[in-house]
Amino acid sequence: LKEKWESERYYYDEKEARKFYKFITKLELDKGIKGQKIQPLKFQFTHTTEILCVKNKENGLRKHREALIDIPRKNGKGSLVSWIGVYEYFTNPTFGAEYIIVATDKKQATNLFNTMKLMIERNSTLSKHVKITESQRQMYRKATNSYLRVLANDGANLDSYASYIVFLDEIHEYKNDDAYTKLRTGMGLWDDPLLLMTTTASSGEDPHNLEMQMYTYAKKVESGEIEDDAFYSAIYEAEKDCDLMDEEQ
């Protein structure tokens, strides 16, 4: 990864990557054997650290401000988001930041919130430094005056938050880009914000669907049609018109 990202402008921060690994492997899984610690798979470690640890040589800020992770169901999208969320919430010193989780409805977003909550509550060190109000689906960390909260994707009041790190979950279910646009606007306050979108593939038929918009944009960045160094994507897909029985796909 160090060699992959080394360039005149950017570098892969190995020290931060090791710090991230050390942090998340002290957390417990929210599913499976009780008490089992997290052991990230290679692809999980690759994508999380490429998002968090590729930095600008001039100012040390993250290269990537937006990220799209598009992978099939049951491949740990929620884990990737939770690890990044908990790590940033407890290690980032940015004061007054808002960490926002959004999904099509609050119930869906709450699943992600509960995953983070469980990781925190089962860690005696972290749990001492945060106040969790489950009824309001939010956390408050006094040391940085920062909130982590759940919002529904209904467009209401989304532009009233000083969103620093935003998680848009299952964006294939978003009918438009209202939440994306409003929360992205709120990120303008910060030097080093992050908007992370996760999804499985949509039908690909609705151009207004947020997943389709982001997929199309990511492909244009990948091909060089659009130049956007701050945009990161990891898209797992088979070749177009492939044989569905081809296991290599």
mmCIF file of C-alpha atoms in Angstrom:
data_model
loop_
_atom_site.group_PDB
_atom_site.id
_atom_site.type_symbol
_atom_site.label_atom_id
_atom_site.label_comp_id
_atom_site.label_asym_id
_atom_site.label_seq_id
_atom_site.Cartn_x
_atom_site.Cartn_y
_atom_site.Cartn_z
ATOM 1 C CA LEU A 1 0.000 0.000 0.000
ATOM 2 C CA LYS A 2 2.895 2.325 0.715
ATOM 3 C CA GLU A 3 4.291 1.802 -2.783
ATOM 4 C CA LYS A 4 0.843 2.026 -4.375
ATOM 5 C CA TRP A 5 0.082 5.460 -2.985
ATOM 6 C CA GLU A 6 3.526 7.056 -2.975
ATOM 7 C CA SER A 7 3.584 10.050 -5.326
ATOM 8 C CA GLU A 8 4.803 13.612 -5.541
ATOM 9 C CA ARG A 9 1.716 14.832 -3.656
ATOM 10 C CA TYR A 10 0.553 11.918 -1.506
ATOM 11 C CA TYR A 11 1.813 9.177 0.798
ATOM 12 C CA TYR A 12 0.425 6.228 2.731
ATOM 13 C CA ASP A 13 0.761 6.928 6.454
ATOM 14 C CA GLU A 14 2.007 3.599 7.809
ATOM 15 C CA LYS A 15 2.085 4.910 11.369
ATOM 16 C CA GLU A 16 -1.611 5.799 11.237
ATOM 17 C CA ALA A 17 -2.444 2.475 9.572
ATOM 18 C CA ARG A 18 -0.745 0.592 12.418
ATOM 19 C CA LYS A 19 -2.544 2.787 14.942
ATOM 20 C CA PHE A 20 -5.868 2.013 13.269
ATOM 21 C CA TYR A 21 -5.154 -1.729 13.260
ATOM 22 C CA LYS A 22 -4.092 -1.713 16.909
ATOM 23 C CA PHE A 23 -7.224 0.225 17.870
ATOM 24 C CA ILE A 24 -9.845 -1.881 16.082
ATOM 25 C CA THR A 25 -8.308 -5.233 17.078
ATOM 26 C CA LYS A 26 -8.974 -4.312 20.703
ATOM 27 C CA LEU A 27 -12.702 -4.056 19.950
ATOM 28 C CA GLU A 28 -15.140 -6.956 20.064
ATOM 29 C CA LEU A 29 -17.257 -8.243 17.205
ATOM 30 C CA ASP A 30 -20.950 -7.464 17.485
ATOM 31 C CA LYS A 31 -21.861 -10.862 16.009
ATOM 32 C CA GLY A 32 -20.453 -14.357 16.358
ATOM 33 C CA ILE A 33 -18.618 -15.665 19.416
ATOM 34 C CA LYS A 34 -19.099 -13.379 22.390
ATOM 35 C CA GLY A 35 -15.898 -11.623 23.344
ATOM 36 C CA GLN A 36 -14.122 -12.372 20.068
ATOM 37 C CA LYS A 37 -11.873 -9.524 18.964
ATOM 38 C CA ILE A 38 -11.975 -7.983 15.504
ATOM 39 C CA GLN A 39 -9.499 -9.355 12.981
ATOM 40 C CA PRO A 40 -9.933 -7.463 9.718
ATOM 41 C CA LEU A 41 -9.660 -9.307 6.436
ATOM 42 C CA LYS A 42 -7.111 -8.060 3.921
ATOM 43 C CA PHE A 43 -9.668 -6.276 1.739
ATOM 44 C CA GLN A 44 -11.247 -4.641 4.797
ATOM 45 C CA PHE A 45 -7.911 -3.334 6.049
ATOM 46 C CA THR A 46 -6.999 -2.159 2.553
ATOM 47 C CA HIS A 47 -10.137 -0.097 1.994
ATOM 48 C CA THR A 48 -10.351 1.385 5.480
ATOM 49 C CA THR A 49 -6.726 2.495 5.531
ATOM 50 C CA GLU A 50 -6.768 3.738 1.941
ATOM 51 C CA ILE A 51 -9.631 5.994 2.998
ATOM 52 C CA LEU A 52 -8.074 7.116 6.288
ATOM 53 C CA CYS A 53 -4.330 6.925 5.801
ATOM 54 C CA VAL A 54 -3.492 8.280 2.348
ATOM 55 C CA LYS A 55 -2.441 11.865 3.045
ATOM 56 C CA ASN A 56 -1.281 15.054 1.444
ATOM 57 C CA LYS A 57 2.466 15.566 1.880
ATOM 58 C CA GLU A 58 2.069 19.328 2.106
ATOM 59 C CA ASN A 59 -0.446 19.554 4.947
ATOM 60 C CA GLY A 60 -0.941 16.021 6.305
ATOM 61 C CA LEU A 61 -4.677 16.064 5.598
ATOM 62 C CA ARG A 62 -6.498 13.067 4.170
ATOM 63 C CA LYS A 63 -6.444 12.740 0.390
ATOM 64 C CA HIS A 64 -9.928 11.249 0.278
ATOM 65 C CA ARG A 65 -12.926 13.346 1.329
ATOM 66 C CA GLU A 66 -15.600 11.123 -0.216
ATOM 67 C CA ALA A 67 -15.664 7.353 -0.529
ATOM 68 C CA LEU A 68 -17.998 4.854 -2.160
ATOM 69 C CA ILE A 69 -17.907 1.203 -1.106
ATOM 70 C CA ASP A 70 -20.097 -0.878 -3.405
ATOM 71 C CA ILE A 71 -19.977 -4.562 -2.503
ATOM 72 C CA PRO A 72 -22.475 -7.457 -2.365
ATOM 73 C CA ARG A 73 -24.553 -8.240 0.704
ATOM 74 C CA LYS A 74 -23.050 -10.015 3.722
ATOM 75 C CA ASN A 75 -19.514 -8.843 3.018
ATOM 76 C CA GLY A 76 -19.112 -6.590 6.025
ATOM 77 C CA LYS A 77 -20.051 -3.112 4.792
ATOM 78 C CA GLY A 78 -21.379 -2.280 8.236
ATOM 79 C CA SER A 79 -18.139 -3.434 9.839
ATOM 80 C CA LEU A 80 -16.043 -1.126 7.675
ATOM 81 C CA VAL A 81 -18.200 1.860 8.558
ATOM 82 C CA SER A 82 -18.298 0.986 12.260
ATOM 83 C CA TRP A 83 -14.537 0.607 12.537
ATOM 84 C CA ILE A 84 -13.919 3.939 10.839
ATOM 85 C CA GLY A 85 -16.643 5.608 12.889
ATOM 86 C CA VAL A 86 -15.479 4.412 16.305
ATOM 87 C CA TYR A 87 -11.804 4.974 15.487
ATOM 88 C CA GLU A 88 -12.330 8.542 14.301
ATOM 89 C CA TYR A 89 -14.747 9.390 17.097
ATOM 90 C CA PHE A 90 -12.262 8.454 19.798
ATOM 91 C CA THR A 91 -8.924 9.386 18.234
ATOM 92 C CA ASN A 92 -9.692 12.504 16.219
ATOM 93 C CA PRO A 93 -9.193 15.683 18.296
ATOM 94 C CA THR A 94 -11.427 17.875 16.103
ATOM 95 C CA PHE A 95 -13.587 19.920 18.484
ATOM 96 C CA GLY A 96 -17.330 20.309 17.992
ATOM 97 C CA ALA A 97 -17.585 17.779 15.181
ATOM 98 C CA GLU A 98 -20.812 16.050 14.200
ATOM 99 C CA TYR A 99 -20.657 12.374 13.219
ATOM 100 C CA ILE A 100 -23.811 11.580 11.264
ATOM 101 C CA ILE A 101 -25.313 8.194 10.328
ATOM 102 C CA VAL A 102 -28.067 8.283 7.708
ATOM 103 C CA ALA A 103 -30.118 5.526 6.127
ATOM 104 C CA THR A 104 -33.439 5.332 4.312
ATOM 105 C CA ASP A 105 -35.188 5.143 7.665
ATOM 106 C CA LYS A 106 -34.072 5.475 11.273
ATOM 107 C CA LYS A 107 -34.510 1.776 11.977
ATOM 108 C CA GLN A 108 -31.934 0.892 9.353
ATOM 109 C CA ALA A 109 -29.522 3.594 10.524
ATOM 110 C CA THR A 110 -30.011 2.435 14.104
ATOM 111 C CA ASN A 111 -28.575 -0.973 13.209
ATOM 112 C CA LEU A 112 -25.280 0.701 12.388
ATOM 113 C CA PHE A 113 -25.493 2.851 15.514
ATOM 114 C CA ASN A 114 -26.063 -0.258 17.639
ATOM 115 C CA THR A 115 -23.016 -1.968 16.142
ATOM 116 C CA MET A 116 -20.831 0.977 17.169
ATOM 117 C CA LYS A 117 -22.555 1.190 20.536
ATOM 118 C CA LEU A 118 -21.852 -2.466 21.294
ATOM 119 C CA MET A 119 -18.178 -2.114 20.380
ATOM 120 C CA ILE A 120 -17.881 0.874 22.712
ATOM 121 C CA GLU A 121 -19.838 -0.596 25.619
ATOM 122 C CA ARG A 122 -17.758 -3.784 25.579
ATOM 123 C CA ASN A 123 -14.533 -1.794 25.829
ATOM 124 C CA SER A 124 -13.991 -0.521 29.357
ATOM 125 C CA THR A 125 -11.635 2.250 28.237
ATOM 126 C CA LEU A 126 -13.881 3.728 25.555
ATOM 127 C CA SER A 127 -17.124 3.403 27.490
ATOM 128 C CA LYS A 128 -15.810 5.716 30.220
ATOM 129 C CA HIS A 129 -15.375 8.592 27.807
ATOM 130 C CA VAL A 130 -18.755 8.794 26.126
ATOM 131 C CA LYS A 131 -22.365 9.312 27.133
ATOM 132 C CA ILE A 132 -24.773 7.176 25.106
ATOM 133 C CA THR A 133 -28.445 8.162 24.990
ATOM 134 C CA GLU A 134 -30.074 5.174 23.345
ATOM 135 C CA SER A 135 -33.568 6.674 23.262
ATOM 136 C CA GLN A 136 -32.275 9.549 21.123
ATOM 137 C CA ARG A 137 -29.846 7.374 19.173
ATOM 138 C CA GLN A 138 -26.925 9.599 19.907
ATOM 139 C CA MET A 139 -23.579 9.713 21.705
ATOM 140 C CA TYR A 140 -21.748 12.636 23.251
ATOM 141 C CA ARG A 141 -18.029 12.839 23.896
ATOM 142 C CA LYS A 142 -17.240 15.686 26.281
ATOM 143 C CA ALA A 143 -13.489 15.746 25.570
ATOM 144 C CA THR A 144 -14.115 16.967 22.027
ATOM 145 C CA ASN A 145 -17.677 18.269 22.398
ATOM 146 C CA SER A 146 -18.637 15.951 19.567
ATOM 147 C CA TYR A 147 -21.861 14.111 18.818
ATOM 148 C CA LEU A 148 -22.521 10.911 16.937
ATOM 149 C CA ARG A 149 -26.168 10.729 15.943
ATOM 150 C CA VAL A 150 -28.666 8.915 13.722
ATOM 151 C CA LEU A 151 -30.788 10.785 11.196
ATOM 152 C CA ALA A 152 -33.436 9.602 8.762
ATOM 153 C CA ASN A 153 -33.083 10.269 5.069
ATOM 154 C CA ASP A 154 -36.135 12.492 4.829
ATOM 155 C CA GLY A 155 -34.292 15.684 3.893
ATOM 156 C CA ALA A 156 -35.628 17.570 6.920
ATOM 157 C CA ASN A 157 -33.071 19.743 8.739
ATOM 158 C CA LEU A 158 -30.135 17.787 7.340
ATOM 159 C CA ASP A 159 -28.427 21.019 6.356
ATOM 160 C CA SER A 160 -28.468 22.323 9.945
ATOM 161 C CA TYR A 161 -25.612 20.103 11.143
ATOM 162 C CA ALA A 162 -21.878 20.849 11.187
ATOM 163 C CA SER A 163 -21.289 17.435 9.650
ATOM 164 C CA TYR A 164 -17.658 16.357 9.929
ATOM 165 C CA ILE A 165 -17.896 12.646 9.193
ATOM 166 C CA VAL A 166 -21.006 11.361 7.454
ATOM 167 C CA PHE A 167 -22.058 7.769 6.815
ATOM 168 C CA LEU A 168 -24.727 7.278 4.150
ATOM 169 C CA ASP A 169 -25.765 3.653 4.431
ATOM 170 C CA GLU A 170 -27.397 1.527 1.710
ATOM 171 C CA ILE A 171 -27.576 4.386 -0.782
ATOM 172 C CA HIS A 172 -29.161 2.123 -3.424
ATOM 173 C CA GLU A 173 -32.387 2.802 -1.514
ATOM 174 C CA TYR A 174 -32.049 6.606 -1.747
ATOM 175 C CA LYS A 175 -34.489 7.975 -4.322
ATOM 176 C CA ASN A 176 -32.527 11.210 -4.780
ATOM 177 C CA ASP A 177 -29.393 13.016 -3.620
ATOM 178 C CA ASP A 178 -30.997 15.414 -1.113
ATOM 179 C CA ALA A 179 -29.268 13.950 1.947
ATOM 180 C CA TYR A 180 -25.941 13.784 0.141
ATOM 181 C CA THR A 181 -26.140 17.386 -1.035
ATOM 182 C CA LYS A 182 -27.273 18.876 2.275
ATOM 183 C CA LEU A 183 -24.808 17.025 4.490
ATOM 184 C CA ARG A 184 -21.964 17.591 2.046
ATOM 185 C CA THR A 185 -22.652 21.320 2.223
ATOM 186 C CA GLY A 186 -22.357 21.195 6.015
ATOM 187 C CA MET A 187 -18.889 19.673 5.694
ATOM 188 C CA GLY A 188 -17.510 22.907 4.258
ATOM 189 C CA LEU A 189 -16.723 24.105 7.772
ATOM 190 C CA TRP A 190 -13.918 21.562 8.228
ATOM 191 C CA ASP A 191 -10.427 21.071 6.812
ATOM 192 C CA ASP A 192 -10.511 17.267 6.866
ATOM 193 C CA PRO A 193 -14.095 15.963 6.530
ATOM 194 C CA LEU A 194 -15.163 12.549 5.254
ATOM 195 C CA LEU A 195 -18.350 11.362 3.570
ATOM 196 C CA LEU A 196 -18.529 7.581 3.332
ATOM 197 C CA MET A 197 -21.225 5.869 1.279
ATOM 198 C CA THR A 198 -21.962 2.150 1.333
ATOM 199 C CA THR A 199 -24.259 0.188 -0.918
ATOM 200 C CA THR A 200 -25.081 -2.900 -2.867
ATOM 201 C CA ALA A 201 -25.917 -2.482 -6.534
ATOM 202 C CA SER A 202 -29.180 -0.808 -7.524
ATOM 203 C CA SER A 203 -31.225 -1.857 -10.545
ATOM 204 C CA GLY A 204 -29.250 0.675 -12.550
ATOM 205 C CA GLU A 205 -32.401 1.986 -14.205
ATOM 206 C CA ASP A 206 -33.109 5.172 -12.234
ATOM 207 C CA PRO A 207 -30.618 7.990 -12.957
ATOM 208 C CA HIS A 208 -31.823 9.870 -9.856
ATOM 209 C CA ASN A 209 -31.016 6.975 -7.525
ATOM 210 C CA LEU A 210 -28.025 8.038 -5.401
ATOM 211 C CA GLU A 211 -26.160 4.754 -5.856
ATOM 212 C CA MET A 212 -26.483 5.065 -9.619
ATOM 213 C CA GLN A 213 -25.279 8.667 -9.514
ATOM 214 C CA MET A 214 -22.246 7.777 -7.401
ATOM 215 C CA TYR A 215 -21.464 4.650 -9.426
ATOM 216 C CA THR A 216 -21.518 6.651 -12.648
ATOM 217 C CA TYR A 217 -19.340 9.352 -11.097
ATOM 218 C CA ALA A 218 -16.860 6.787 -9.724
ATOM 219 C CA LYS A 219 -16.520 5.163 -13.135
ATOM 220 C CA LYS A 220 -15.794 8.531 -14.734
ATOM 221 C CA VAL A 221 -13.134 9.242 -12.114
ATOM 222 C CA GLU A 222 -11.668 5.776 -12.674
ATOM 223 C CA SER A 223 -11.495 6.280 -16.446
ATOM 224 C CA GLY A 224 -9.978 9.745 -16.136
ATOM 225 C CA GLU A 225 -12.995 11.481 -17.675
ATOM 226 C CA ILE A 226 -13.355 13.377 -14.381
ATOM 227 C CA GLU A 227 -10.367 14.393 -12.266
ATOM 228 C CA ASP A 228 -11.156 14.187 -8.557
ATOM 229 C CA ASP A 229 -8.290 13.174 -6.278
ATOM 230 C CA ALA A 230 -10.519 13.446 -3.217
ATOM 231 C CA PHE A 231 -12.939 10.723 -4.369
ATOM 232 C CA TYR A 232 -12.277 7.074 -3.469
ATOM 233 C CA SER A 233 -14.239 4.077 -4.705
ATOM 234 C CA ALA A 234 -14.157 0.330 -4.211
ATOM 235 C CA ILE A 235 -16.656 -1.314 -6.543
ATOM 236 C CA TYR A 236 -17.028 -5.084 -6.680
ATOM 237 C CA GLU A 237 -18.818 -6.155 -9.843
ATOM 238 C CA ALA A 238 -18.773 -8.807 -12.511
ATOM 239 C CA GLU A 239 -17.963 -8.003 -16.111
ATOM 240 C CA LYS A 240 -20.879 -6.746 -18.165
ATOM 241 C CA ASP A 241 -22.862 -9.527 -19.908
ATOM 242 C CA CYS A 242 -20.710 -12.195 -18.238
ATOM 243 C CA ASP A 243 -21.726 -15.844 -17.884
ATOM 244 C CA LEU A 244 -23.580 -16.026 -14.561
ATOM 245 C CA MET A 245 -22.210 -19.523 -14.018
ATOM 246 C CA ASP A 246 -18.583 -18.343 -14.324
ATOM 247 C CA GLU A 247 -17.194 -18.734 -10.795
ATOM 248 C CA GLU A 248 -14.272 -16.409 -11.541
ATOM 249 C CA GLN A 249 -16.764 -13.565 -11.789
#
